[in-house]
GROMACS .gro file of C-alpha atoms in nm:
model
  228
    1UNK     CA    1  12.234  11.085  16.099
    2UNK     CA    2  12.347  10.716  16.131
    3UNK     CA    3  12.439  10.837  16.462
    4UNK     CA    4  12.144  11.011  16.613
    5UNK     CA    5  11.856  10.751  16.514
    6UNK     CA    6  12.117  10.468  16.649
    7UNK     CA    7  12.038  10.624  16.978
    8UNK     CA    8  11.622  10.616  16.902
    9UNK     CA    9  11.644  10.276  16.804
   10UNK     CA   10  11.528   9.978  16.968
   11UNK     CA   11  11.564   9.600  16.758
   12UNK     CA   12  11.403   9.638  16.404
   13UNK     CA   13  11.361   9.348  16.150
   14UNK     CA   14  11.467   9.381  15.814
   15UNK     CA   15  11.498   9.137  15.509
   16UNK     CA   16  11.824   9.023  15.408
   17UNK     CA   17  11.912   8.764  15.125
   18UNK     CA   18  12.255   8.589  15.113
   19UNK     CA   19  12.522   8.713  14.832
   20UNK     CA   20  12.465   8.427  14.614
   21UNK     CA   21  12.151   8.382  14.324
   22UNK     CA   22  12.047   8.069  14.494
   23UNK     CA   23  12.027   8.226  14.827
   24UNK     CA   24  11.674   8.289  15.025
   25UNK     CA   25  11.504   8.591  15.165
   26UNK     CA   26  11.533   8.602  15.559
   27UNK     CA   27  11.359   8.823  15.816
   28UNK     CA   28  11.668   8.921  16.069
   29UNK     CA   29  11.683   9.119  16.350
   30UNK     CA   30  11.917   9.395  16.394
   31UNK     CA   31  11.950   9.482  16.743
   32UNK     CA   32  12.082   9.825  16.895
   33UNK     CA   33  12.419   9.664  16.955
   34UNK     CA   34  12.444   9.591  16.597
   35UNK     CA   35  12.358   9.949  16.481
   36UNK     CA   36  12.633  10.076  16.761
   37UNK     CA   37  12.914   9.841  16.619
   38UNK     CA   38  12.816   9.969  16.255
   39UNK     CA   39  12.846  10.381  16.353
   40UNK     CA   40  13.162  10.302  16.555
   41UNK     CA   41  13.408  10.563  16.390
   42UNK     CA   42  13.698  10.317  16.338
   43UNK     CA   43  13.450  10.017  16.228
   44UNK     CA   44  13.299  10.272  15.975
   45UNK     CA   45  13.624  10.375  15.850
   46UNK     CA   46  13.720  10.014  15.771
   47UNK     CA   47  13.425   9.915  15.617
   48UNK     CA   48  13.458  10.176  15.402
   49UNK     CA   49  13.799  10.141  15.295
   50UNK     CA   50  13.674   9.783  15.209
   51UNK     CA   51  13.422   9.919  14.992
   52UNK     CA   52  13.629  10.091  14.753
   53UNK     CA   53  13.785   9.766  14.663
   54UNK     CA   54  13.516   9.476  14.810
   55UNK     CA   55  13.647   9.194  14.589
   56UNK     CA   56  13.904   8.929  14.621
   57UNK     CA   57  13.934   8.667  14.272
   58UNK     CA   58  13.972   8.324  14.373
   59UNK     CA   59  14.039   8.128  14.076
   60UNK     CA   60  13.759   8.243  13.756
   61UNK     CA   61  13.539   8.416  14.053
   62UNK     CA   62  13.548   8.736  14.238
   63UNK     CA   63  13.436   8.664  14.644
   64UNK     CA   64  13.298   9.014  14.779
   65UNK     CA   65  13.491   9.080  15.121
   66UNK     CA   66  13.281   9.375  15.176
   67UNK     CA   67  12.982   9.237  15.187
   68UNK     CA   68  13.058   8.944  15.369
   69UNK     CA   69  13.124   9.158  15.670
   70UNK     CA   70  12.912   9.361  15.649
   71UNK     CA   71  12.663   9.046  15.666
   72UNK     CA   72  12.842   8.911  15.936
   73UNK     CA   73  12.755   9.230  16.139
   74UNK     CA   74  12.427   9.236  16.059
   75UNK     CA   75  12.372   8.906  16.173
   76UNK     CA   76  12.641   8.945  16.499
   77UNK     CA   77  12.878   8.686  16.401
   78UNK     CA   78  13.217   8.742  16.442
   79UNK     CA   79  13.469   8.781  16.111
   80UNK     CA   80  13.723   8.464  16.183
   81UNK     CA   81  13.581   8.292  15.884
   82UNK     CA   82  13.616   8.516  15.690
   83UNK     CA   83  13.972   8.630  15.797
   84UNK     CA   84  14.092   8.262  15.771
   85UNK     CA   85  14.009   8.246  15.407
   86UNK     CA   86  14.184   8.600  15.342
   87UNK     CA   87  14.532   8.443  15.542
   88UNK     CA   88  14.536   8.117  15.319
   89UNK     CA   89  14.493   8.338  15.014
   90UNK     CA   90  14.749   8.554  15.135
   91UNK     CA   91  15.010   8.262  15.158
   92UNK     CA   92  15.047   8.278  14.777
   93UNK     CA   93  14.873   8.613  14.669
   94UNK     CA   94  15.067   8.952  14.917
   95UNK     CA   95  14.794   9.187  14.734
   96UNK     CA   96  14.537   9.040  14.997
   97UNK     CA   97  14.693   9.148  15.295
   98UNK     CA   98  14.572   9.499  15.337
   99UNK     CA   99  14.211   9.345  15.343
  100UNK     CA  100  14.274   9.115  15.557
  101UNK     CA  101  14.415   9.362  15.822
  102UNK     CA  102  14.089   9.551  15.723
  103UNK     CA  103  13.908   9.256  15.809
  104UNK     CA  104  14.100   9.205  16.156
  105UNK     CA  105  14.070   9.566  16.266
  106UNK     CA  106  13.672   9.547  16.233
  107UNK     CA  107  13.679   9.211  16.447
  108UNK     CA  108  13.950   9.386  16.695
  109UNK     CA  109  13.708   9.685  16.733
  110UNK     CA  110  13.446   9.471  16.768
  111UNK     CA  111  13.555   9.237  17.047
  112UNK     CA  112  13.699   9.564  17.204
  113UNK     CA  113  13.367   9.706  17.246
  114UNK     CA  114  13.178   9.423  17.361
  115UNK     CA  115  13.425   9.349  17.623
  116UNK     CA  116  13.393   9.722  17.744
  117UNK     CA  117  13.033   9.679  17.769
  118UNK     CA  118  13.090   9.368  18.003
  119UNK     CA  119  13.335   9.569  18.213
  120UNK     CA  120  13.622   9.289  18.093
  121UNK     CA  121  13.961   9.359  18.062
  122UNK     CA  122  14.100   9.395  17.699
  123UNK     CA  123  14.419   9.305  17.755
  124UNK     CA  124  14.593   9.641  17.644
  125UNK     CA  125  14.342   9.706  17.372
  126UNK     CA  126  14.465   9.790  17.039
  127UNK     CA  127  14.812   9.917  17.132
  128UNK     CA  128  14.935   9.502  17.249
  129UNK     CA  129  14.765   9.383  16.967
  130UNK     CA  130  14.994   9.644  16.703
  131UNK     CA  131  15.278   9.552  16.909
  132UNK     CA  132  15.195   9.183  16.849
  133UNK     CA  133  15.185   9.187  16.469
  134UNK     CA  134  15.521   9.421  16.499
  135UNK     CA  135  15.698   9.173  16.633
  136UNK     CA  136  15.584   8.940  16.354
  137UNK     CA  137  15.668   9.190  16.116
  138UNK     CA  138  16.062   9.181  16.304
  139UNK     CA  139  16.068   8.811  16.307
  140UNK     CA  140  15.979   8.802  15.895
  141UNK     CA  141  16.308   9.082  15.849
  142UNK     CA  142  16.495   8.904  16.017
  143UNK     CA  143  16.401   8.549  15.820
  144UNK     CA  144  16.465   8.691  15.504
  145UNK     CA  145  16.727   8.861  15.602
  146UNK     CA  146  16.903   8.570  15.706
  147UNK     CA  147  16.791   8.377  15.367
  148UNK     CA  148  16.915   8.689  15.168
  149UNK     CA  149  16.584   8.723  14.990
  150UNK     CA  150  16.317   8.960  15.015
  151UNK     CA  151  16.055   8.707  14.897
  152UNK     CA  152  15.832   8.510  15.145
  153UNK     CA  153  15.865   8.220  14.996
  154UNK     CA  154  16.093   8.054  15.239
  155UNK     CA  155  15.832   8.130  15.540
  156UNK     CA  156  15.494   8.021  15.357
  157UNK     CA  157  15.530   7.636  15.529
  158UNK     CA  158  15.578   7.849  15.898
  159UNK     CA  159  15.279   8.079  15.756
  160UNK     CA  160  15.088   7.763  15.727
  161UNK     CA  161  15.150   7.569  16.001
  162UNK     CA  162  15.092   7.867  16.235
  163UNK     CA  163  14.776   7.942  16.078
  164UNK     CA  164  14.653   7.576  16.050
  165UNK     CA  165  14.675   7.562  16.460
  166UNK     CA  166  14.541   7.894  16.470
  167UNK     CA  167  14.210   7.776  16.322
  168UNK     CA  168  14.175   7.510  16.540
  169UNK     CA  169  14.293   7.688  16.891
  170UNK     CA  170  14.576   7.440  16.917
  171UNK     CA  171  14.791   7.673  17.105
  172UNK     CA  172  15.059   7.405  17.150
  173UNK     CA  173  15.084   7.339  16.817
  174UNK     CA  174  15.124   7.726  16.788
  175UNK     CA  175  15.395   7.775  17.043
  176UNK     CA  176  15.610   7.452  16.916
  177UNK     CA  177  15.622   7.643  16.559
  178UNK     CA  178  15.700   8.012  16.739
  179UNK     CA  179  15.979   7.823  16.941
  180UNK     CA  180  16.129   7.626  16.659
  181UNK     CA  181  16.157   7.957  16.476
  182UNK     CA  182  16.240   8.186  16.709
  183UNK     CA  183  16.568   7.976  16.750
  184UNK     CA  184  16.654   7.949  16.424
  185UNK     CA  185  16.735   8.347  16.429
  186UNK     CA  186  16.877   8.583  16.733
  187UNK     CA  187  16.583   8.726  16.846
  188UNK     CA  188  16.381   8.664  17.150
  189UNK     CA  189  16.051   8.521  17.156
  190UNK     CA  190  15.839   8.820  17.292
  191UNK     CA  191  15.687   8.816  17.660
  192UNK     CA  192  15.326   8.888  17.515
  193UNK     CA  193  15.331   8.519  17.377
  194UNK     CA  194  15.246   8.465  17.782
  195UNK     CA  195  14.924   8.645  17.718
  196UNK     CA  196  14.827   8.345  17.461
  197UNK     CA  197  14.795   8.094  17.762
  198UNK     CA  198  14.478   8.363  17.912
  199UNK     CA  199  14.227   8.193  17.660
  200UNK     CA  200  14.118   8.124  17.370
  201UNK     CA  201  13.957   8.502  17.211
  202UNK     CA  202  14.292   8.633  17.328
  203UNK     CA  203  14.468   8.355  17.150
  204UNK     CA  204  14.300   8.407  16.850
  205UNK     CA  205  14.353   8.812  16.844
  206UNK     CA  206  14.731   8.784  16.885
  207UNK     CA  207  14.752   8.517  16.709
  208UNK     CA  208  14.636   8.686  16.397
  209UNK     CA  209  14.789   8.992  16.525
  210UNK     CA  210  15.064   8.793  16.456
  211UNK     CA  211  15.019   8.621  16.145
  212UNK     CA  212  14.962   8.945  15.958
  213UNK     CA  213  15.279   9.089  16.068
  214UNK     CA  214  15.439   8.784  15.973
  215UNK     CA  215  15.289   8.841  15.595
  216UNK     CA  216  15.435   9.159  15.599
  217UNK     CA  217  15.170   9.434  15.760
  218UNK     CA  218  15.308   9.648  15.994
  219UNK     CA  219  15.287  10.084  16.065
  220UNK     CA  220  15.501  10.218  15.768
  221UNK     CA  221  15.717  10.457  15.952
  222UNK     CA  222  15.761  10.794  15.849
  223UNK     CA  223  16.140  10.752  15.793
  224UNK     CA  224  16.017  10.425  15.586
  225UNK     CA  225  15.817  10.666  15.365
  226UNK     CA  226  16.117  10.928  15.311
  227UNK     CA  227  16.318  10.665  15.191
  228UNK     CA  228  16.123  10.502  14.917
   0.00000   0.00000   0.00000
């Protein structure tokens, strides 16, 4: 249905209040793009996986994720803010990964399709981006396997410092960190860190790509699965 009347629709307004008691009323317009983004199958499927469990508790208060973004679409802004806040709860809380990968997907898509619409290049679309967070999902085995642990504890001041120049686009700052680590183990730091140099969306999607892997999200493989 969502679907069909997407196609009929032009702009239409529609009242929206913030999430909070304090918040106002507003009128906001929610243009054709907005309703596309929304009945995109993989957007849909995230945003619904969010709903089943929408809330994150920071300290004595529960902060609806679900919501948020789906605010954030409604009102075309992009999800950054929101996925910052998931990371630095993430440092000290693993439970909050999934949504945040949720949360990055949904942006991914979205960027994805926007770009397509402006005939740009996406830089290998989804596929680079999975092999991005991969290789930060490699580089955190490898850490702990070296400190004999498989807690994260050791890596939450690299966490930190990678996400703190994240936020800011200091891709410098970024690399210095990757280096500095990457030569503290065997491995190679990957080609697609080249891609970070192209600018700064494409910095910020690998970088997070990145990140999560580096928190511990990656593809469970199915041998992964047979042996738990």
């Amino acid at each position: 249905m969502l679907q069909e009347k997407s196609k009929e629709l032009g702009n239409i307004q529609v009242i929206t209040r913030g999430l909070y008691e304090n918040d106002r009323f507003t009128f906001d317009i929610v243009s054709k793009e907005v309703l596309k983004l929304c009945n995109e199958k993989k957007i849909r499927s995230n945003l619904n996986y969010l709903a089943q469990y929408p809330y994150v508790k920071i300290g004595k208060d529960y902060w609806n994720v679900h919501e948020n973004v789906i605010l954030n679409l409604l009102r075309y802004r992009n999800q950054y803010g929101i996925l910052k806040k998931l990371m630095r709860l993430a440092i000290e809380n693993d439970g909050i990964v999934p949504k945040a990968a949720l949360v990055y997907e949904i942006q991914l898509q979205t960027n994805l399709i926007k770009k397509a619409e402006k005939n740009e290049k996406t830089g290998g679309g989804f596929m680079s981006r999975y092999k991005v967070r991969e290789q930060g999902y490699e580089l955190r085995t490898e850490l702990l396997r070296v400190k004999q642990t498989d807690k994260d504890d050791c890596i939450r001041g690299t966490i930190y410092q990678l996400l703190n120049a994240l936020s800011v686009g200091n891709v410098e700052r970024f690399m210095e960190v990757i280096m500095r680590t990457y030569c503290s183990t065997k491995l190679q730091v990957p080609d697609a860190f080249i891609e970070f140099l192209r600018d700064r969306d494409t910095f910020t999607e690998y970088g997070y790509a990145f990140l999560l892997g580096l928190k511990g999200s990656h593809i469970v493989k199915k041998e992964e699965v047979t042996n738990e």
